[in-house]
Coordinates of C-alpha atoms and ligand atoms in Angstrom, one line a residue:
X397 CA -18.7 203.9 84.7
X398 CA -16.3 204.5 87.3
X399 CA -17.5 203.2 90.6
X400 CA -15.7 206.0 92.0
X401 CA -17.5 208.4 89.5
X402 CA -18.4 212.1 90.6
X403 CA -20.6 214.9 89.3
X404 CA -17.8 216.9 90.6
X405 CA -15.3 217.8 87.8
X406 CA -12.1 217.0 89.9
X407 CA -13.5 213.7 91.7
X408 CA -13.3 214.8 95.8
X409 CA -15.0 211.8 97.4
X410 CA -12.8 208.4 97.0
X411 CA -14.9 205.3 98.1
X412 CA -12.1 203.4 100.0
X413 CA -13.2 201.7 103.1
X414 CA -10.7 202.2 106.2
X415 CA -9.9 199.1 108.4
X416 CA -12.6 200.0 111.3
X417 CA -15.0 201.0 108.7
X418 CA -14.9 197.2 107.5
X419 CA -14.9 195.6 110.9
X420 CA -18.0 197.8 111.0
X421 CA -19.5 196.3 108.1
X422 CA -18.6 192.5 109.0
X423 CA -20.0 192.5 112.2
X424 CA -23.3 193.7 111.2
X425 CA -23.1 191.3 108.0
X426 CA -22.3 188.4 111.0
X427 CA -25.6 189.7 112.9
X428 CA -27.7 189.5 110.0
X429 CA -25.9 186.5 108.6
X430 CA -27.2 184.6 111.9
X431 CA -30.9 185.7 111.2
X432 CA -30.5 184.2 107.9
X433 CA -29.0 181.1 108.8
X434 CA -32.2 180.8 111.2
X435 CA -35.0 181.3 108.7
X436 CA -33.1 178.6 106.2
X437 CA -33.3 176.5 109.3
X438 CA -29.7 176.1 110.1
X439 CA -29.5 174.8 113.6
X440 CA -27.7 177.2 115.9
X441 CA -27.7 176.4 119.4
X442 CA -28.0 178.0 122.2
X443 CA -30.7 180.2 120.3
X444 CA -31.4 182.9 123.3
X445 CA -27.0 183.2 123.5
X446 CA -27.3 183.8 118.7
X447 CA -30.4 186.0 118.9
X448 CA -28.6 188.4 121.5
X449 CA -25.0 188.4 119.9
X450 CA -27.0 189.1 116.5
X451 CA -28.8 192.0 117.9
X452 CA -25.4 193.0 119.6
X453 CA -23.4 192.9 116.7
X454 CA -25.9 194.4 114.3
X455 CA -26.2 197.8 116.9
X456 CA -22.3 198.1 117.7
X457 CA -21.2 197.4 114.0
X458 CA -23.5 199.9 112.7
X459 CA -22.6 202.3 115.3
X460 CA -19.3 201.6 114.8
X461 CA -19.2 202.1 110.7
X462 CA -21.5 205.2 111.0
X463 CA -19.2 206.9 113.4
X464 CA -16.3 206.0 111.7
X465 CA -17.6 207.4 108.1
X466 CA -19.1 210.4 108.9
X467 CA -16.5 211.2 112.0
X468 CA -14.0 211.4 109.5
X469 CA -15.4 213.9 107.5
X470 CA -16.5 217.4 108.0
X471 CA -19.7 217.8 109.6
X472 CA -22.8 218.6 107.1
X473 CA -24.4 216.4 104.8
X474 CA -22.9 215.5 101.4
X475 CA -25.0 212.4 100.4
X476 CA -22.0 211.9 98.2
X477 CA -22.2 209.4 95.1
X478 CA -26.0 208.7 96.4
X479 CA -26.8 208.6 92.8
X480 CA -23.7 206.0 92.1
X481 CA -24.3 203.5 94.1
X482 CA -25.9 200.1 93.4
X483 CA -27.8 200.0 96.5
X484 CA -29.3 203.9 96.2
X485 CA -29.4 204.2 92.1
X486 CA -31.4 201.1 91.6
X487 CA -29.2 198.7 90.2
X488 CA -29.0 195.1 91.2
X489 CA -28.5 195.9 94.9
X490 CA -31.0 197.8 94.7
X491 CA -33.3 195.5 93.6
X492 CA -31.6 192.8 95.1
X493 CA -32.4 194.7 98.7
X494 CA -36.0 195.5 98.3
X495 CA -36.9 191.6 96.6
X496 CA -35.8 190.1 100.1
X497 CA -37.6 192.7 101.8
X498 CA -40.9 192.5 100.2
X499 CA -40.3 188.6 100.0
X500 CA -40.0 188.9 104.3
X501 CA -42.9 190.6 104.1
X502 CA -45.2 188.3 102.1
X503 CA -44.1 185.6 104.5
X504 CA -45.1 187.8 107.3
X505 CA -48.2 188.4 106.3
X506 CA -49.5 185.1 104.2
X507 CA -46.8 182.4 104.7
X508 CA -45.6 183.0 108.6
X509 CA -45.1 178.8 108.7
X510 CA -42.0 179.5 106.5
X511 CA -40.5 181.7 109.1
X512 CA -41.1 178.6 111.2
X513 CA -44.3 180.2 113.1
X514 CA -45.7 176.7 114.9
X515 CA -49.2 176.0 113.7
X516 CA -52.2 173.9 115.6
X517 CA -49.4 173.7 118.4
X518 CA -46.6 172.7 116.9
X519 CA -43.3 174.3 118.5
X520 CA -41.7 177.2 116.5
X521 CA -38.9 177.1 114.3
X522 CA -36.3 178.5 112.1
X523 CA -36.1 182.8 112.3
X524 CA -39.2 182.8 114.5
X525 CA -37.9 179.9 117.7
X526 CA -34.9 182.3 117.7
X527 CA -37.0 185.2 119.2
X528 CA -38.9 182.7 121.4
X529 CA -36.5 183.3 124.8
X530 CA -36.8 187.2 124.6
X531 CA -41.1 186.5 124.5
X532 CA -40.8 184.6 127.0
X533 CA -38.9 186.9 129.4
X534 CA -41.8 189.7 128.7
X535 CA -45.1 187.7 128.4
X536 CA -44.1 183.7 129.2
X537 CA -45.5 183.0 125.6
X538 CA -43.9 181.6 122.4
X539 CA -42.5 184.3 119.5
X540 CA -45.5 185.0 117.6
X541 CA -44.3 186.4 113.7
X542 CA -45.5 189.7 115.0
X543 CA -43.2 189.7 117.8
X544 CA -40.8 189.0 115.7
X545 CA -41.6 191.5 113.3
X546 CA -41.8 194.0 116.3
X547 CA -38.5 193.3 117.5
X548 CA -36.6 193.4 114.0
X549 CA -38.6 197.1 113.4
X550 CA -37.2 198.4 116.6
X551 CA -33.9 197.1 116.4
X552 CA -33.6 198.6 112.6
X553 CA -34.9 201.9 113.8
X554 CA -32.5 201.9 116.6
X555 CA -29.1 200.9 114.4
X556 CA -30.1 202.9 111.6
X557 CA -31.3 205.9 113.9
X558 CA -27.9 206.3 115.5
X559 CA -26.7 205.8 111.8
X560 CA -28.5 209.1 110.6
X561 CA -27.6 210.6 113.8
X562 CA -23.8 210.3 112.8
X563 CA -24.6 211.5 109.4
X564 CA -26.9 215.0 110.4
X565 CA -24.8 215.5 113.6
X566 CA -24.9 219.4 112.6
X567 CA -28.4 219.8 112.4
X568 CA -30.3 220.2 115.9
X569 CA -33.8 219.6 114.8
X570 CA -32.5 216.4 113.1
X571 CA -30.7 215.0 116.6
X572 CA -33.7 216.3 118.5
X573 CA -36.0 214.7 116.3
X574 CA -34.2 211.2 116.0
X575 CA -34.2 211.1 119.6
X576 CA -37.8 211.4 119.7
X577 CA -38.0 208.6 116.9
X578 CA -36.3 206.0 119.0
X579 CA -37.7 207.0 122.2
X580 CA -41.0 206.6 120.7
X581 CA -40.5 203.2 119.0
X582 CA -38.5 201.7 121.8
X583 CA -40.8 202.8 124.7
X584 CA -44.1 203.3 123.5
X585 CA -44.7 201.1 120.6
X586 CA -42.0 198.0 121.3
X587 CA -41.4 197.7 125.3
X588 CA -44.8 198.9 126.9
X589 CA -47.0 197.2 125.0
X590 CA -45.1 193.5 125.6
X591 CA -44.8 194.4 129.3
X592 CA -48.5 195.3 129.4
X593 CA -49.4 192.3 127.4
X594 CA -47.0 190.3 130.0
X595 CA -49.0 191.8 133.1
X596 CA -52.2 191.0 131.6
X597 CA -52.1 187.2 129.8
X598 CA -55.5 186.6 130.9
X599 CA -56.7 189.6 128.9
X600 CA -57.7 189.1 125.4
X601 CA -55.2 191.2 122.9
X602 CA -56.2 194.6 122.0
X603 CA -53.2 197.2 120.6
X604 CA -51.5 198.6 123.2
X605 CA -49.2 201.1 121.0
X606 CA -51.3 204.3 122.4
X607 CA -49.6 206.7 119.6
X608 CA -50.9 204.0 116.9
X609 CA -54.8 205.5 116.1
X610 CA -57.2 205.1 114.0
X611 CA -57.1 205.4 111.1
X612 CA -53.7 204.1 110.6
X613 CA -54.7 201.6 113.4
X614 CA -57.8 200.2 110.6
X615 CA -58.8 197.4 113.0
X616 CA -59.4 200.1 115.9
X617 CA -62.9 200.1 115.5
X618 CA -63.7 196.4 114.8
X619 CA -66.5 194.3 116.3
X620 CA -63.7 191.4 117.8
X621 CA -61.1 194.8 119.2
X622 CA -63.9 196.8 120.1
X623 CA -65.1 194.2 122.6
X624 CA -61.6 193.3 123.5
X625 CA -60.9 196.7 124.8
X626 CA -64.8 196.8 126.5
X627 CA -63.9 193.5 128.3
X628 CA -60.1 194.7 129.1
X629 CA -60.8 195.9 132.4
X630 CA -59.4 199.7 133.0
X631 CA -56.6 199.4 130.6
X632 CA -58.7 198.7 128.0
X633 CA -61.3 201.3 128.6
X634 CA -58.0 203.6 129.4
X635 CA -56.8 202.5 125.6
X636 CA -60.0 202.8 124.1
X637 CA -61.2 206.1 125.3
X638 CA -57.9 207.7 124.7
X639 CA -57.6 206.2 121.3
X640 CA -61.0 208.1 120.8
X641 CA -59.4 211.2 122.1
X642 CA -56.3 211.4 120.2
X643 CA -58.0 211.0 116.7
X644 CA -60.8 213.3 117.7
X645 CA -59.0 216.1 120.1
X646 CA -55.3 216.0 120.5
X647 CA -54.6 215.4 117.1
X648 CA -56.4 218.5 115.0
X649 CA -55.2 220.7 118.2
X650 CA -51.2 220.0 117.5
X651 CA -51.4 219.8 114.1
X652 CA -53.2 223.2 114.0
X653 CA -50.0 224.2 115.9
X654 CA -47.6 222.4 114.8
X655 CA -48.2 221.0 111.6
X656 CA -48.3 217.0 110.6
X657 CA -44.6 216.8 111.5
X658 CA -45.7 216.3 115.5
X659 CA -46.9 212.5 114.3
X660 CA -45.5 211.8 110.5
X661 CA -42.1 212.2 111.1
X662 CA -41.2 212.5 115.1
X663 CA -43.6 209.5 116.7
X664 CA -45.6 207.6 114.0
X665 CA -43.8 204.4 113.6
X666 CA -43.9 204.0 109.8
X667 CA -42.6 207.4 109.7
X668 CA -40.1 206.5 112.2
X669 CA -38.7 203.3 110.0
X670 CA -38.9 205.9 106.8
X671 CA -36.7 208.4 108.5
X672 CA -33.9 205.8 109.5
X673 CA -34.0 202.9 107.5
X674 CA -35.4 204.6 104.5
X675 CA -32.8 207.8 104.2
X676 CA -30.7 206.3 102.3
X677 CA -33.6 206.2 99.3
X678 CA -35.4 209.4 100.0
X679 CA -33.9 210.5 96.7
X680 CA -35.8 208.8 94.5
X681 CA -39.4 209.4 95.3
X682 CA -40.9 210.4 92.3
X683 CA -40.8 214.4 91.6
X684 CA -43.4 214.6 88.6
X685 CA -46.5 216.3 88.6
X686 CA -47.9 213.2 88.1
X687 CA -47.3 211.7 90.8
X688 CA -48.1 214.6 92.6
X689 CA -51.6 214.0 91.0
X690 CA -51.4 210.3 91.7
X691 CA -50.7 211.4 95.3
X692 CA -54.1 213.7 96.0
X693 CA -56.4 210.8 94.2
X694 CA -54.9 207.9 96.8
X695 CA -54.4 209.2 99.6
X696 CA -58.0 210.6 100.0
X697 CA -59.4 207.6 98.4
X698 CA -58.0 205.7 100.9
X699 CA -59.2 207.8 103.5
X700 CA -62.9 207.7 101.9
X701 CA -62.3 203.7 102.0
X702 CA -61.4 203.2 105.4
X703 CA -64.3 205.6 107.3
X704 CA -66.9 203.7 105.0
X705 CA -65.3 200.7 106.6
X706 CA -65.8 202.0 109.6
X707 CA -68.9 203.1 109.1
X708 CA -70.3 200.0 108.1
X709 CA -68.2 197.9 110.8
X710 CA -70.2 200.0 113.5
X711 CA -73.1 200.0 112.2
X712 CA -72.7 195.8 112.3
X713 CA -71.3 196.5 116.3
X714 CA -74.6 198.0 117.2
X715 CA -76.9 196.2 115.1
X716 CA -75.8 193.0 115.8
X717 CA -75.7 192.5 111.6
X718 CA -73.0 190.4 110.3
X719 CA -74.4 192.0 106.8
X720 CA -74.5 195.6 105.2
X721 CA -77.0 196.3 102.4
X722 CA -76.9 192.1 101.9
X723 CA -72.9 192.3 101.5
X724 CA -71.2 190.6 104.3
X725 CA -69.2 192.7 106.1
X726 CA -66.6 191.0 107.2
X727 CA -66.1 189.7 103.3
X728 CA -66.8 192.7 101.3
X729 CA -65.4 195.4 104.4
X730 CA -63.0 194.5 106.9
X731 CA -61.3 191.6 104.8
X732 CA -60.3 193.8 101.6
X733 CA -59.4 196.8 103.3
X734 CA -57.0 194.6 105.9
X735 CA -55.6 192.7 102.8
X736 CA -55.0 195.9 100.0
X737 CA -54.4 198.7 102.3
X738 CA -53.0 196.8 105.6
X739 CA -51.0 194.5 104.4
X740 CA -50.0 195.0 100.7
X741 CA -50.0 199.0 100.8
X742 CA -48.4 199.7 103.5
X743 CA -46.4 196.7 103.9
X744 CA -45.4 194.9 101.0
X745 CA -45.2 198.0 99.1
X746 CA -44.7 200.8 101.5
X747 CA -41.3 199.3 103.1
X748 CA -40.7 196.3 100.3
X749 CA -39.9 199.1 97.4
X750 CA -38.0 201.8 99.5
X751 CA -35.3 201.0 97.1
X752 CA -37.8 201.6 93.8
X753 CA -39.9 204.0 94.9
X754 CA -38.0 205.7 98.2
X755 CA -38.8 205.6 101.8
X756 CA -42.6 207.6 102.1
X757 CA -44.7 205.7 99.5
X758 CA -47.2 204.6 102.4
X759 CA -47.0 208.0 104.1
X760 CA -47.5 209.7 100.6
X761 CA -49.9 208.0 98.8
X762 CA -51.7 206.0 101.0
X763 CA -51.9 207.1 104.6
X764 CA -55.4 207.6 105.9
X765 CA -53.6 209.5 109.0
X766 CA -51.8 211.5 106.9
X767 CA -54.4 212.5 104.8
X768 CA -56.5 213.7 107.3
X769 CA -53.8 215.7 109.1
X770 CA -52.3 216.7 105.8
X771 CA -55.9 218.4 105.3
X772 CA -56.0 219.9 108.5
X773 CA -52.0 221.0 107.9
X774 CA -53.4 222.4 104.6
X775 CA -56.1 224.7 105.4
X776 CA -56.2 225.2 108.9
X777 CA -52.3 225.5 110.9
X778 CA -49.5 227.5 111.6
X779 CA -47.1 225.5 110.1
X780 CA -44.8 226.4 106.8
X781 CA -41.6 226.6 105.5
X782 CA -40.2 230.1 104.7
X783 CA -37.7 230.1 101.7
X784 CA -35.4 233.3 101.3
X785 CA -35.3 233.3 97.3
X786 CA -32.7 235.9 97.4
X787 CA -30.5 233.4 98.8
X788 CA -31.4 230.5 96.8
X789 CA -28.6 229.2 94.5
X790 CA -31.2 227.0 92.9
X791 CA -28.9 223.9 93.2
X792 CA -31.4 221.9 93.8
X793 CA -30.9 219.7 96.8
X794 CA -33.8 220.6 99.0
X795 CA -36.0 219.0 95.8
X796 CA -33.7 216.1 95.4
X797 CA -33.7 215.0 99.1
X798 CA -37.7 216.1 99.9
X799 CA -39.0 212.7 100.9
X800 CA -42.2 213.3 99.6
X801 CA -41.9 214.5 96.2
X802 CA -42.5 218.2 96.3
X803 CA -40.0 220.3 94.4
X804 CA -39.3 222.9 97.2
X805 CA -36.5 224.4 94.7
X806 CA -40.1 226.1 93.0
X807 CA -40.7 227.6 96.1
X808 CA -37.2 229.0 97.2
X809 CA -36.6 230.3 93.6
X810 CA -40.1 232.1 93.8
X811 CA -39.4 232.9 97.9
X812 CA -42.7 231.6 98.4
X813 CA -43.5 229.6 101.5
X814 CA -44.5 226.3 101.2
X815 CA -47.8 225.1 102.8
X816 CA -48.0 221.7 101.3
X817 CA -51.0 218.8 102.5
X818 CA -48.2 216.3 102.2
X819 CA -45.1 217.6 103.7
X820 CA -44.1 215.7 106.9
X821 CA -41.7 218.3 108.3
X822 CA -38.6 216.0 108.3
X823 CA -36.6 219.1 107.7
X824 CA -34.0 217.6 105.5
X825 CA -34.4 220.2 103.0
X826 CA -33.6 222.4 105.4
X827 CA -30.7 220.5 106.7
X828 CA -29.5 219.8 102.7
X829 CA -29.6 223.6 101.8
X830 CA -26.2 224.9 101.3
X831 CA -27.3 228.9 101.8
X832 CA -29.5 228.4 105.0
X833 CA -32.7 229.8 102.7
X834 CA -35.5 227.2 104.1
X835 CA -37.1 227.3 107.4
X836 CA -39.3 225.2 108.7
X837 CA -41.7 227.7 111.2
X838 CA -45.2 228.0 113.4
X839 CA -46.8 231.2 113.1
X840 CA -49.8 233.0 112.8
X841 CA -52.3 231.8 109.6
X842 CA -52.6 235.1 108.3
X843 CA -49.7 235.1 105.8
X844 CA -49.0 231.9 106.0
X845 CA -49.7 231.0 102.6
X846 CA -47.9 234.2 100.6
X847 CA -47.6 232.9 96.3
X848 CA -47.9 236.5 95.5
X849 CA -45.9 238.4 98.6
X850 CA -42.2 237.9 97.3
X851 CA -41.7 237.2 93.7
X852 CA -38.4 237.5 92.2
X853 CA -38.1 240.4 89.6
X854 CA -41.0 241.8 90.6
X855 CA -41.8 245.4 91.8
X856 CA -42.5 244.6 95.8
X857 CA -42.3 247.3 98.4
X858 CA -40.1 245.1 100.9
X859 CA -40.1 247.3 104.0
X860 CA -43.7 248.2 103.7
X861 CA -43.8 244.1 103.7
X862 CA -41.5 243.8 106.3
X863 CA -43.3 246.2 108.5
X864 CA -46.7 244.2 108.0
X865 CA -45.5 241.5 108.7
X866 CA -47.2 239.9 111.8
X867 CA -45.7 236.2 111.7
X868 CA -43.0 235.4 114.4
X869 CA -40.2 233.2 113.3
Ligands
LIG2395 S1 -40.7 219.8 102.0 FE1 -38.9 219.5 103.4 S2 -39.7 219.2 105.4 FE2 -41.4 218.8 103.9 S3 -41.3 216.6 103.5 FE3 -40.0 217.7 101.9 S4 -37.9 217.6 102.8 FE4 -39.4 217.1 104.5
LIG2396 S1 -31.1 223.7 98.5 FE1 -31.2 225.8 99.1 S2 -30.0 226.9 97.6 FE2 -30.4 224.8 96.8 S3 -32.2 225.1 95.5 FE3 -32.9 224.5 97.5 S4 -33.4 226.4 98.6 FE4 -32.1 226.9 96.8

């Protein structure tokens, strides 16, 4: 087919690439490019002078190819040829994209010496050395691969942030909400942290990334981070009491307000990544009742998994045990919920297949965070998304673009609202929806959940529902 292929009947959207559009695109090839030549240990020299230009030109040539493509259009989002193109439809981009990326993150995770992480003292090298000025300016300490890691996240969530920025530049809640995103990932999970851990070297680590709780944070509760925050001094009895706090207090009181959006897809890092990096593949997460089935089994088993973890890890804090029913817990505990669900789940597989299986697979079907708010969002909030069906053209975008699988179209075409445990509130099928039918909305409980109130066709007394009608939107 075509590479220039439409749905359309008369073909509206050429793919040509102007000149500033391309210089967009080579310099952030060139920044990657020098990341790549790193890890294949290509000597580049000075390293602090490459790591900043690659940083530089991956920020300014994505800002500069984002502004340029959606600038010249219309404001509103098309999404055009989405379904066309190798990267989004995948073909062997596709693939090609989300190989190196779950590769990079196998490495990360199991193989960090091939990076060129220095082991029993040995100096660092290749991708990681590269990083090894900018650790130093924050904590005076060699690149570790997490730093690393840390930095790359950021920086993708920043370039690709203003990216989406560009592209919803219509849409308040989306500009708003990006903000928040970046603000959140530069500030509170990237730059405090390293200048806390650069004020307090003597200190051994414990996770400074206050918005990063438990459950998501699995290791919160461990015998080795436990103590570490205990022996921390007043930040870490500040970080552990407040960790306490937000799992236990803040976080049911906003998300009976607000819904899960407050954390899933404004602060929570993995959302953050999901919302910039990923929007390009929020398209193909998997619509079928299936997986909707699929969805409610793992999310909640993972949820069961990690508070017996917990569970058992306490009980081995306070007993002094290093075993739980004659099963080690370190082995049978702590080890295989770090390696399936900490590293493989939401690692490997949660960012590694954005191109297969879209940008929320973590957040979807294996978030123990989620799952819990998605519980509280479920039975006990104010949150929901009002659909005028009257309106609804039943195009279908709102389903094609929901992040999380749920065929909103269902709901619109019935006018129903839709209270869903898994919906993250990114408000993109709001944003998507040519007739302005879906509204994302905090009101009073009673009503909120209405599959009877407005159907289609039927014989419904509108004014008297009107008039009862207690919710303020
Ligand atoms: S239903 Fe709408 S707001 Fe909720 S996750 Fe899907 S696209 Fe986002
Ligand atoms: S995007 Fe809007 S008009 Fe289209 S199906 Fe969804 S609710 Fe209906």
């Amino acid at each position: 087919m075509d590479k220039h292929s439409s749905f359309a009947i008369s073909n509206p959207h050429k793919v040509t690439l102007d000149n500033i559009q391309k210089l967009g695109l080579w310099l952030g090839i060139s920044g990657l490019l020098i990341l790549v030549l790193a890890t294949l240990n290509v000597h580049l020299e000075p390293k602090n002078i490459f790591v900043l230009v690659s940083i530089g030109f991956i920020l300014i040539g994505t800002t500069v190819y984002a502004r340029r493509t959606y600038l010249k259009q219309p404001s509103g989002i098309k999404n055009n040829h989405v379904w066309f193109k190798s990267l989004t439809n995948r073909s062997v981009l596709g693939w090609s994209v989300g190989i190196i990326l779950t590769l990079f993150y196998v490495l990360l995770y199991w193989f960090p010496k091939f990076l060129g992480l220095g082991i029993n003292g040995e100096p660092n090298s290749g991708l990681i050395v590269m990083f090894d000025s900018i650790s130093m300016f924050f904590k005076e300490q060699p690149a570790s691969q997490w730093f690393v890691y840390g930095t790359l996240y950021t920086l993708a969530i920043l370039a690709l942030g203003i990216k989406f920025m560009y592209k919803y530049r219509h849409n308040q809640y989306q500009l708003i909400r990006t903000t928040v995103v970046i603000i959140s990932q530069l500030f509170l999970a990237y730059l405090i942290p390293e200048i806390l851990e650069g004020l307090n070297s003597e200190t051994p680590y414990f996770a400074k990334d206050i918005k990063n709780m438990w459950p998501l944070n699995y290791y919160f509760f461990e015998s080795w981070h436990l103590d570490n925050m205990l022996n921390g001094g007043t930040l870490g009895m500040f970080y552990l009491v407040v960790g306490i706090f937000m799992f236990l207090v803040f976080t049911p009181i906003i998300t009976y307000f607000v819904g899960k959006r407050w954390y899933c897809s404004w602060i929570c890092g993995c959302g953050g990544l999901a919302e910039t990096a990923g929007d390009p593949f929020r398209h193909l997460s998997s619509k079928k009742l299936s997986a909707w089935k699929l969805e409610r089994w793992l999310i909640h088993s993972v949820m069961v998994f990690i508070f017996i973890v917990t569970v058992v890890v306490l009980y081995g804090y306070f007993t002094g045990s290093g075993e739980f029913l004659g099963l080690s817990i370190y082995n049978y505990f702590s080890k295989p919920y770090g390696f399936l669900i900490g590293a493989m789940f939401s690692g490997v597989i949660g960012v590694g297949f954005y191109p297969m299986l879209g940008n929320r697979v973590w957040c979807r079907f294996g978030c123990p965070l989620a799952g819990y708010m998605g519980i509280i969002q479920r039975f006990k909030s104010r949150f929901r998304i009002t659909t005028n069906g009257g309106q609804c053209i039943s195009c279908g975008n709102c389903s094609t673009y929901c992040e999380q699988g749920i065929d909103v179209r269902a709901y619109a075409q019935k006018g129903e609202n839709i209270v869903r445990a898994s919906c993250v509130g990114c408000g993109i099928c709001s944003a998507v929806c040519p007739r302005g039918v879906l509204k994302l909305e905090n009101g009073p409980e009673k009503g909120r959940i209405n599959p009877t109130d407005v159907l289609l066709g039927n014989d419904v007394d509108l004014m008297n529902l009107v008039n009862n009608k207690t919710s303020k939107f």
